[in-house]
XYZ file of C-alpha atoms in Angstrom:
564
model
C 31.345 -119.523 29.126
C 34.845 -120.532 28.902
C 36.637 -124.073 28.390
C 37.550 -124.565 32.215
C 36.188 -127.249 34.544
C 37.347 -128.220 38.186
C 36.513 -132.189 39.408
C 34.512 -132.962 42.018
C 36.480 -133.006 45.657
C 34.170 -134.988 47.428
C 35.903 -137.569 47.954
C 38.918 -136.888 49.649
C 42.487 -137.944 48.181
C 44.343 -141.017 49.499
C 47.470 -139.237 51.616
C 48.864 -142.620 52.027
C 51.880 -144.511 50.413
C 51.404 -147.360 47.620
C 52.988 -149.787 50.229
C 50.525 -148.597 53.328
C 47.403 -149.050 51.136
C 48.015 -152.174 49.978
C 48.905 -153.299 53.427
C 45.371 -152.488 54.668
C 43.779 -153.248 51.308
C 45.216 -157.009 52.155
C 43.776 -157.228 55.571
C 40.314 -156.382 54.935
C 40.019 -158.777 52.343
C 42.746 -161.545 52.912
C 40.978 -164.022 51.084
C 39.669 -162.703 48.369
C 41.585 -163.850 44.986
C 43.952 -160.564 44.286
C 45.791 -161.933 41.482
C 45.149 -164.874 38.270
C 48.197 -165.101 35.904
C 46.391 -167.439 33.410
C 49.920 -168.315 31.414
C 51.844 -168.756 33.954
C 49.228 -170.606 35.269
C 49.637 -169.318 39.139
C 46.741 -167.556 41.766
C 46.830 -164.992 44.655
C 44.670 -163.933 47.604
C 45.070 -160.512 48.529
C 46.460 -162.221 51.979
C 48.933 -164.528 50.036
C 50.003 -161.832 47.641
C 50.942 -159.443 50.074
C 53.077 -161.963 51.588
C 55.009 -162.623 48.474
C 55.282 -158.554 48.094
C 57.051 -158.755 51.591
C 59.300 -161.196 51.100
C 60.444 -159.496 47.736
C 60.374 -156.134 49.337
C 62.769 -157.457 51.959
C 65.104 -159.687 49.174
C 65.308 -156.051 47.352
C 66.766 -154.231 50.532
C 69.101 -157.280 51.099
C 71.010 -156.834 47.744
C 71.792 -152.727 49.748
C 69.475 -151.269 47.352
C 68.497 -148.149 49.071
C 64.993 -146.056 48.681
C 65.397 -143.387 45.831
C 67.657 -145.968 43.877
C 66.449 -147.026 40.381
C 65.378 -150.408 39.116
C 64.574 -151.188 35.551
C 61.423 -153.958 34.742
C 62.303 -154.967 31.235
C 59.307 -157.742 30.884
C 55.695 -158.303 29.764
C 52.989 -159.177 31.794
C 53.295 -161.492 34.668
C 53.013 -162.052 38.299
C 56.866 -161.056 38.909
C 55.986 -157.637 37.568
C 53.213 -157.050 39.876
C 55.528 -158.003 42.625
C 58.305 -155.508 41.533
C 55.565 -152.788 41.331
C 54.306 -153.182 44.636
C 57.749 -154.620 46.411
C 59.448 -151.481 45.199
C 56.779 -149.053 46.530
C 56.804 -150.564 49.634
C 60.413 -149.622 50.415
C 60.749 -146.723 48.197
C 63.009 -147.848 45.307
C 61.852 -146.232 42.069
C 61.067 -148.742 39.106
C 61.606 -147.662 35.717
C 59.168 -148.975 33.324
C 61.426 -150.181 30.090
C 59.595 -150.900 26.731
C 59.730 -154.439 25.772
C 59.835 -153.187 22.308
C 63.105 -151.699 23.184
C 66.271 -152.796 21.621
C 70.227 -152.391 22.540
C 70.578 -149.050 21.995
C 67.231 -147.802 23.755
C 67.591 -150.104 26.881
C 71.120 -148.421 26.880
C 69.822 -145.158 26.711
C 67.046 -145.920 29.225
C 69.469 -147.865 32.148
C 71.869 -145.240 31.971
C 69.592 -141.667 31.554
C 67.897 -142.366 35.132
C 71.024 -144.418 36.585
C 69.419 -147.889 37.103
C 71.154 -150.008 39.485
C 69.568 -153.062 39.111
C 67.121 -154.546 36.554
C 64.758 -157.523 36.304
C 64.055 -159.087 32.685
C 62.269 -161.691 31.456
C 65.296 -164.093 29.303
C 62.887 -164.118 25.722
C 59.992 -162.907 23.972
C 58.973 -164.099 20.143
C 62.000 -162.396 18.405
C 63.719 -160.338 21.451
C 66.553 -161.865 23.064
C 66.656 -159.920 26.362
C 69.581 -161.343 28.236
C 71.581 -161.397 25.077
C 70.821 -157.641 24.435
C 71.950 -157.155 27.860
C 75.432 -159.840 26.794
C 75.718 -157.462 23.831
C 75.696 -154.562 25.881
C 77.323 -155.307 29.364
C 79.954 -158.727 27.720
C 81.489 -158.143 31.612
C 78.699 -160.486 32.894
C 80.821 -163.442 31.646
C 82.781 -163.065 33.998
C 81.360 -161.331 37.078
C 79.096 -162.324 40.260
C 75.468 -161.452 40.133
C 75.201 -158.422 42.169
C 78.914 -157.600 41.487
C 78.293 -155.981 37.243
C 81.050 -152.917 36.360
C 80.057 -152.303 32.516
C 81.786 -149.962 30.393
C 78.743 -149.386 28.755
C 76.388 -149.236 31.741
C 78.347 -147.962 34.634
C 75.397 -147.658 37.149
C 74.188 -151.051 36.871
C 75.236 -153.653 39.545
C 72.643 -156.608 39.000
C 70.869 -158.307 36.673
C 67.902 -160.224 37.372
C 66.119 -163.122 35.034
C 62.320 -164.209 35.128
C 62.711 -167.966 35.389
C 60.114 -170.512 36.233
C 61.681 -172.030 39.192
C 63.970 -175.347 38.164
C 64.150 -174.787 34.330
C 66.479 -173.076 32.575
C 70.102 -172.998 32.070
C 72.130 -171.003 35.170
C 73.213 -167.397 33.127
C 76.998 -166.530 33.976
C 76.450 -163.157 35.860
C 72.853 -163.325 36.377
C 70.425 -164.049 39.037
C 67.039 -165.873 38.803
C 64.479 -164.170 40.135
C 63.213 -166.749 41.926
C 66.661 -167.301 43.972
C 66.330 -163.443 44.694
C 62.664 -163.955 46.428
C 64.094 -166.780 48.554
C 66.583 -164.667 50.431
C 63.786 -162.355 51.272
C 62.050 -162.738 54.731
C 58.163 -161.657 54.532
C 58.019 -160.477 58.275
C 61.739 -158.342 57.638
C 61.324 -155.886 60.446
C 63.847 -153.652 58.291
C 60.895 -153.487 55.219
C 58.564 -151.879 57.871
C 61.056 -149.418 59.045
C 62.074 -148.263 55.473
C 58.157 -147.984 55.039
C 57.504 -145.513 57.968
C 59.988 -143.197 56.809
C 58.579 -143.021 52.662
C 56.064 -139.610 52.021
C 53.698 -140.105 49.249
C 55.372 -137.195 47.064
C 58.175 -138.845 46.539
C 59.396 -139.954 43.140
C 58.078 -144.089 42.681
C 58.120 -144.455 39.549
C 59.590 -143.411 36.116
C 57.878 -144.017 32.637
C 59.301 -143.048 29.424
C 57.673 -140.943 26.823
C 57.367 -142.634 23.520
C 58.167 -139.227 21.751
C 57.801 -139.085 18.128
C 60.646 -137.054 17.812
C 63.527 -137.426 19.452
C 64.795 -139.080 22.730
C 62.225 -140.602 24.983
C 61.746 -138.470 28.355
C 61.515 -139.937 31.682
C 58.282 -139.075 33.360
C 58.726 -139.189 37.011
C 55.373 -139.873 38.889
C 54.972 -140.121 43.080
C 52.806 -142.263 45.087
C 50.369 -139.773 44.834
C 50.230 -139.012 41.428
C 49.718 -142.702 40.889
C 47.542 -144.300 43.597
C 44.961 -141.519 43.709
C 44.603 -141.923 39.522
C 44.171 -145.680 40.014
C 41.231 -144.997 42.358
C 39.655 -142.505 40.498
C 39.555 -144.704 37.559
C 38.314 -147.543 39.628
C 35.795 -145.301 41.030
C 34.688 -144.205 37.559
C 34.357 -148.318 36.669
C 32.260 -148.365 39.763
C 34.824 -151.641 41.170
C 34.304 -153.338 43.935
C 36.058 -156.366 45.804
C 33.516 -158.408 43.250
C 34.907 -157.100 39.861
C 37.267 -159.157 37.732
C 39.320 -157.424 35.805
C 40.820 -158.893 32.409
C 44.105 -156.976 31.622
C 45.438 -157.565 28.444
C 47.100 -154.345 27.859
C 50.973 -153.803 28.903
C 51.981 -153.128 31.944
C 55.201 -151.277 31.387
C 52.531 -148.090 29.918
C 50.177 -146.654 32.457
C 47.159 -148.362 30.998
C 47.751 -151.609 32.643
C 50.146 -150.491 35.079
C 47.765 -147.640 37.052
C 44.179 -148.325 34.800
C 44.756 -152.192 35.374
C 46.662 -152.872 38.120
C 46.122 -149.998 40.765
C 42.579 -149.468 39.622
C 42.106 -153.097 41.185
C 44.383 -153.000 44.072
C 42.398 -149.784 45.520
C 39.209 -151.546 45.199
C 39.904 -155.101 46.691
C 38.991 -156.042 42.964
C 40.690 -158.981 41.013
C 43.655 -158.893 38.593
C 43.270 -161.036 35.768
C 45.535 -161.164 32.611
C 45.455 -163.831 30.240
C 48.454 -163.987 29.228
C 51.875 -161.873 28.112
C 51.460 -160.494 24.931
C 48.116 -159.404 23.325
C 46.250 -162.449 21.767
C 42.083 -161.683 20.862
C 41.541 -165.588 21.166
C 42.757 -166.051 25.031
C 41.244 -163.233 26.070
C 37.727 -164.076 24.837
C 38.585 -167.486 26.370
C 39.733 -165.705 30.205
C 36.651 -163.832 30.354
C 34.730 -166.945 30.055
C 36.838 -169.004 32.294
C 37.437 -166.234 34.443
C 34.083 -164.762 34.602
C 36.038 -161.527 34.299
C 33.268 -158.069 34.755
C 35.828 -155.702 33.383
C 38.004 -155.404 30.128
C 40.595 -153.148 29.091
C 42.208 -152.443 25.710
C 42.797 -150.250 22.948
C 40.479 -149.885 20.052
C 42.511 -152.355 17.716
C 42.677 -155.084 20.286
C 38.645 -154.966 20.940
C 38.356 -154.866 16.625
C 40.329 -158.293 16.959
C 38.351 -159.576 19.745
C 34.875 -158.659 18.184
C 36.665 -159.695 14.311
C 37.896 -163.211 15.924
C 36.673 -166.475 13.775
C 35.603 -168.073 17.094
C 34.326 -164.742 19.008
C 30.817 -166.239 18.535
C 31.419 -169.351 20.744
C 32.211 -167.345 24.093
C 30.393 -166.377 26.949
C 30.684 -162.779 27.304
C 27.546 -162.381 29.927
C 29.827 -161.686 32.590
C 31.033 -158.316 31.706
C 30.036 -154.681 32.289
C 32.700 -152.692 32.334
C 36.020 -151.683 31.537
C 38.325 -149.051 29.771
C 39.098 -148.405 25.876
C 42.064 -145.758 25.442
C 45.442 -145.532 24.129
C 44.327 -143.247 21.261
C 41.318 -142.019 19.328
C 38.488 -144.746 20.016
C 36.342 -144.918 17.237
C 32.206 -144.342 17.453
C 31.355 -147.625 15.314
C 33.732 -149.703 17.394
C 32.251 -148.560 20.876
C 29.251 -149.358 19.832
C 30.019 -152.717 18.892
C 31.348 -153.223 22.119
C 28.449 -152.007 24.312
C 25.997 -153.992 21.947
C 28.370 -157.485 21.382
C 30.258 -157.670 24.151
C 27.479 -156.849 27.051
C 30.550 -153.856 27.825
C 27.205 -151.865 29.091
C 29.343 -149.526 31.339
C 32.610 -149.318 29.145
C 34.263 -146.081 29.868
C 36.729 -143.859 27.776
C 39.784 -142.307 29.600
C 41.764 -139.661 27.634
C 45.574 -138.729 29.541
C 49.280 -138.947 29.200
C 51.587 -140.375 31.199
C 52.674 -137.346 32.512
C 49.677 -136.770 34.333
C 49.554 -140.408 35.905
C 47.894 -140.378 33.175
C 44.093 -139.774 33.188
C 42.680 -136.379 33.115
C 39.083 -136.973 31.964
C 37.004 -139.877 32.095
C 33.509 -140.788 31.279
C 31.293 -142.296 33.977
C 29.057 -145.715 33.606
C 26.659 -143.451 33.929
C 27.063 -141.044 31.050
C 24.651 -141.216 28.318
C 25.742 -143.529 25.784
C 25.641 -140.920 22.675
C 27.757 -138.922 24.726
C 30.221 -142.012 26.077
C 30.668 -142.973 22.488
C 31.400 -139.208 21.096
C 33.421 -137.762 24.571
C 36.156 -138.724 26.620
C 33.752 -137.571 29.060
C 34.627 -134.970 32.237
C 37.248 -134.062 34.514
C 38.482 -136.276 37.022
C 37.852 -135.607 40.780
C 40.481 -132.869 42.248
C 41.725 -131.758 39.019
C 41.525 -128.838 36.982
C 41.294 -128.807 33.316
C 41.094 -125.610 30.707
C 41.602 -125.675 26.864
C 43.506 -122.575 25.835
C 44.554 -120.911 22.634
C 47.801 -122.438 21.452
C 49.113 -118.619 20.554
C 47.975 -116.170 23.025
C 47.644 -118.890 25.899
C 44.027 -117.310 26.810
C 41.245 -119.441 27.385
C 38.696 -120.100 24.451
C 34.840 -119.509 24.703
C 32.917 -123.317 25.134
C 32.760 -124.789 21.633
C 36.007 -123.775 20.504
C 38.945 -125.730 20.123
C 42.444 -124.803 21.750
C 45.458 -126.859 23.703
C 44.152 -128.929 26.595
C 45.832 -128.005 29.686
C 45.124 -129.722 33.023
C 46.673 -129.094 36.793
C 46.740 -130.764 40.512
C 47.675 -133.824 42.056
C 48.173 -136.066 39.326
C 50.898 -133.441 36.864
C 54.055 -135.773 36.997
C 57.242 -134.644 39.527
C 58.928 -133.734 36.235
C 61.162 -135.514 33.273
C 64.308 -137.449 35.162
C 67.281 -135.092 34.865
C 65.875 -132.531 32.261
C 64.502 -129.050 33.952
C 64.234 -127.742 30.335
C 61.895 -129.869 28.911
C 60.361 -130.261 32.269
C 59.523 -126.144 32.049
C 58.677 -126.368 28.977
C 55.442 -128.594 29.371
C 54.944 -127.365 32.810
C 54.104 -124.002 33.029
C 54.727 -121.167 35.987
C 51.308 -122.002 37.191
C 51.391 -125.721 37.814
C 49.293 -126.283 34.245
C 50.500 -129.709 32.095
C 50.738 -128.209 28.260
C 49.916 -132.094 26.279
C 49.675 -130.704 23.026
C 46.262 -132.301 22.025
C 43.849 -130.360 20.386
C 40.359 -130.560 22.430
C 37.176 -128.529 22.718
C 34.812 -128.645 25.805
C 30.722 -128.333 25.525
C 28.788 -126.368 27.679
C 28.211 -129.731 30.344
C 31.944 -130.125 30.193
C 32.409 -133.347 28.285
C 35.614 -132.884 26.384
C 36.463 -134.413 22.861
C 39.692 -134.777 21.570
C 40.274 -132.972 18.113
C 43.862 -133.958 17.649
C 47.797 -133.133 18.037
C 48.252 -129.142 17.515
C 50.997 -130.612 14.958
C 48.519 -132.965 13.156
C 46.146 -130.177 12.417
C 46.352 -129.787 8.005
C 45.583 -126.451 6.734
C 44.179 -126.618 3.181
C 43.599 -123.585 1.055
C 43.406 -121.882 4.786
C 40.791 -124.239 6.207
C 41.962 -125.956 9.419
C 41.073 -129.660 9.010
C 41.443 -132.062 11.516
C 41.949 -135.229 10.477
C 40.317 -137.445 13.189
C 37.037 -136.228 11.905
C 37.842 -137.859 8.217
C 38.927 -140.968 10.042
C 35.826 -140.888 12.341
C 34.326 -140.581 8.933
C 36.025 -142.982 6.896
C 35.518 -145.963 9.824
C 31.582 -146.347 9.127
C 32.702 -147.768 5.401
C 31.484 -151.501 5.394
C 35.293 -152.354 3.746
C 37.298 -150.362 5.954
C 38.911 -151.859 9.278
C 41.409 -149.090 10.078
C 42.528 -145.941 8.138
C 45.308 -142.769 9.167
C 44.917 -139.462 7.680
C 47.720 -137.108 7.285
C 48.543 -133.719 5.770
C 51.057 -134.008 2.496
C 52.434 -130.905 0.949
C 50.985 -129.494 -1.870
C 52.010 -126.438 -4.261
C 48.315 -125.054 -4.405
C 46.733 -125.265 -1.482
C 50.121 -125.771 0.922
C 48.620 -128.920 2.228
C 46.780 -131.970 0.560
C 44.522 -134.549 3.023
C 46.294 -138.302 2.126
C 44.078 -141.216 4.091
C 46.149 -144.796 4.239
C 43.251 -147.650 4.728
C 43.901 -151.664 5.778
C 40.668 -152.767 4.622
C 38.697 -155.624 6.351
C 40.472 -159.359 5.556
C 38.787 -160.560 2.177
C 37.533 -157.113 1.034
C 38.103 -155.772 -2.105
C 37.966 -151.569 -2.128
C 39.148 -149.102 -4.992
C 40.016 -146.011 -4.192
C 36.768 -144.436 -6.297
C 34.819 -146.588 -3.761
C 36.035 -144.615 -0.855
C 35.347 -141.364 -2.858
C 32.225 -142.172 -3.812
C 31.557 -142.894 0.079
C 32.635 -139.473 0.745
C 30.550 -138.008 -2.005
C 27.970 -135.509 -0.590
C 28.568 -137.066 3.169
C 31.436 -134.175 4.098
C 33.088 -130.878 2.529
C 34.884 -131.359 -0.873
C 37.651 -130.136 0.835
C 37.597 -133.086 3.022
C 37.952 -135.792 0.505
C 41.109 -137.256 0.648
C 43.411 -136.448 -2.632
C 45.519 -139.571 -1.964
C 44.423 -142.639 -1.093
C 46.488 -145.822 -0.485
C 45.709 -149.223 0.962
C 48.241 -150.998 3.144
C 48.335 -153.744 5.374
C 49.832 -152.170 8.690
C 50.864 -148.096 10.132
C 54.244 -147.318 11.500
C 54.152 -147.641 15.470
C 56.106 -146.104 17.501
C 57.158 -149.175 20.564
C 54.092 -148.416 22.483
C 51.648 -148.349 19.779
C 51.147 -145.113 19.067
C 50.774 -144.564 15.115
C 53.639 -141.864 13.902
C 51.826 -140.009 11.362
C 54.752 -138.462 10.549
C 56.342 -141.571 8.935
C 53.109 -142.030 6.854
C 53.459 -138.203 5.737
C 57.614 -138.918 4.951
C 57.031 -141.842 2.959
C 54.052 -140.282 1.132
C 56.369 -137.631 0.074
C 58.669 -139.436 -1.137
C 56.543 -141.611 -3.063
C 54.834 -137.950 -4.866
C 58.189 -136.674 -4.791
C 56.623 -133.620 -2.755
C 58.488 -131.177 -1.313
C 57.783 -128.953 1.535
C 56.477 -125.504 0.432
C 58.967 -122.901 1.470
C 58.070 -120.018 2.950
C 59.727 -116.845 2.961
């Protein structure tokens, strides 16, 4: 049987816009509570959000923004950034996502590679100084009127838009606060509704960039379609309803919180809750309680801190049941800690990229634990998924591991202003190439290997080096670990493993061998071991293995074989 699996099409897609959804989504349930922002300390219905959505929808056409325009969100989670998500859908401006993370040069690259005309920032955040970046970058908005911006070194943008809490803050020379931009907006602006008739649901809403590990980040350019109908297939896997609460401590400028969190929600009538704007384990075990939140979302090292909090025995968990863990490889030990600890009965694992909206397989409540824990489950309704070989492009036998490839609604519009690497990860046939290793089983649950380019070849055995880490995880002493190829004369490749051990543990690096002793292939052992107290990220978490291998290198003073 081969590695190919089609999702379900019972349920129909949603042919509607973001803005039209949310409009009914708002009438059926007016009054139930749509949004919590526990920092900020502010509440929505669905009725009073929407009203607030209007009003900004209608302040954004005022300013002679026009739909298909570009507006950056340079901000962590709050209420203002679930106001520019849906305001902008409603009259078809497309918001670019920009990384908090981000510094001068990348916010430069990012404004001026899609053309933003206007952006909204928040002023601060622990050590970034956003409006001084944007001083640094644009010093014309000493002396210019908001609205009125001509930078040398960002010609497109016009405005520039602060977060402020209404009443504080000093006025900024050039600047608008947000909350003077939502007054001149009217929430029954006849002008939003006509701009909303005349939006189709393939057009271009939103743009996300790629946190490549190489090079420039790529814009991903995803529709109504793409988005909304991933939101609700997600919810639907979560089994939401109008009851659920959903805690939301993961970012919104990435997918996960932005279509997992926030649309997943918004197409079931369910509640947003986050708890606050960066990550912090100790609020959110103290919002669930409060809260009463059923769902929780977050990447495996966030739920490790949650579960590995001082206090984490004081809180009422009871209320939850399910939520999301993804972002990268979740591992087996930590599930289970979650579904035992944290009552997370009907956690789910989603596996995507952003360029496909981003989930392509999810598991169900429903799925057998064993299975939930090992999988990132099946395809998603109305998609298509197939896991090929990386050389000939055919597809492998069931068992076998090859590039996973997936195709239909939710494969991005394409990278903003670059055809070539558009056609090079989308191929003549509609199929998304994501360059992740995967193998399907014979009831089409599919598990994720690894990155083609992380694979280490040893002596001329493939290793993969998510198994060692899978591995490597159920050591009492060992809280995180990497593993990465480093050259080697003999065999062309060496495994190296970097560990952070738990806090207050002492472990050699004999212990870990002697762990590994007789539990997996010789071959498998790690050569190098090192223990460290933090990986290299890349801005949106993502660990760059390739830094660990550089600096390893350097350290052995290893040089890459050459090969004739």
């Amino acid at each position: 049987m081969d590695s190919y699996a089609q999702g379900s099409t019972a349920t129909a897609l949603i042919e509607q816009t973001i803005g039209d959804f949310f409009d009914a989504m708002a009438q059926r349930h007016p009054e139930r509570e749509a949004l919590v922002s526990r920092h900020q300390g502010q509440r929505y219905t669905y009725r009073e959000l929407h009203a607030k959505v209007s009003q900004f929808a209608s302040a954004l056409l005022r300013t002679g923004l026009q739909p298909g325009d570009r507006i950056g969100i340079w901000s962590h989670n709050n209420v203002e950034w679930v106001l520019m998500q849906l305001a902008t859908a409603k009259v078809g401006l497309v918001l670019v996502n920009i990384n908090p993370a981000y510094r001068t040069a990348e916010a430069e690259y990012a404004l001026n590679k899609v053309g933003c005309k206007a952006l909204v920032a928040m002023p601060s955040f622990k050590t970034s100084d956003y409006l001084g970046m944007l001083r640094e970058l644009a010093p014309e908005l000493e002396q210019c009127e908001p609205g009125q911006l001509a930078a040398r070194r960002l010609p497109f943008l016009r405005r520039v838009v602060w977060i402020d809490a209404p009443g504080q803050g000093q006025e900024q020379s050039g600047m608008q606060r947000f909350s003077e931009l939502l007054a001149t907006g009217d929430a029954n602006d006849p002008q939003v509704a006509q701009v909303q008739a005349g939006l189709k649901n393939t057009d271009p809403i939103n743009i996300q960039f790629t946190s490549g590990t190489t090079g420039f980040p790529k814009g991903a350019t995803l529709t109504h379609r793409n988005i909304l109908n991933n939101g609700f297939f997600i919810g639907e896997c979560m089994k939401l309803t109008p009851e659920d609460r959903l805690c939301i401590p993961v970012p919104l400028y990435h997918c996960f919180g932005m279509v997992l969190g926030n649309l997943a929600c918004i197409t079931h009538g369910s509640a947003i809750v986050y708890p606050n704007d960066g990550f912090d384990a100790l609020t959110v075990l103290e919002t669930v309680q409060a809260e009463k939140c059923t769902g929780l979302h977050g990447v495996p090292t966030m739920f490790i801190a949650e579960l590995d909090h001082p206090r984490f025995a004081e809180f009422d968990l009871s209320s939850l049941r399910t939520g999301i863990m993804a972002g990268t490889a979740c591992p087996i030990e930590v599930m289970r800690r979650v579904v035992d600890q944290m009552h997370l009965s009907e956690i789910t694992i989603a596996y995507g990229m952003t360029e496909t909206s981003p989930v392509s397989c999810q598991s169900d409540t429903a799925t057998p634990l064993e299975r939930r824990v090992t999988t990132v489950g099946q395809v998603q309704p109305h998609l298509e998924i197939k896991i090929v070989d990386p050389v000939t492009g055919e597809t492998v036998p069931r068992g076998q591991s090859g590039e996973f490839c997936t195709r239909g609604y939710s494969v991005m519009h394409g990278y903003w202003g670059d055809e070539e690497k558009t056609r090079e990860a989308i191929d003549a046939e509609g199929w998304m190439h994501t360059g992740d290793l995967a193998t399907m089983d014979e009831q089409g649950y599919v598990n994720i290997v690894g990155r083609i380019k992380d694979m280490v070849i040893r002596g001329g055995e493939n290793i993969y080096p998510r198994e060692i880490e899978e591995f490597l995880y159920r050591h009492p002493k060992v809280q995180d670990v990497q593993v990465v190829g480093v050259p080697d004369e003999k065999y062309g490749e060496e495994l190296c493993a970097w560990i952070i051990a738990k806090p207050g543990a002492l472990v050699t690096e004999d212990d870990i061998r002697e762990f590994c002793k007789g539990q997996i292939a010789h071959y498998k052992v790690p050569r190098y071991i090192r223990f460290v107290d933090a990986f290299p990220m890349t801005v949106t978490g993502k660990i760059q293995k390739f830094a660990i291998r550089d600096e390893m290198k350097k350290l052995l003073g290893l040089s890459e074989a050459k090969t004739a």
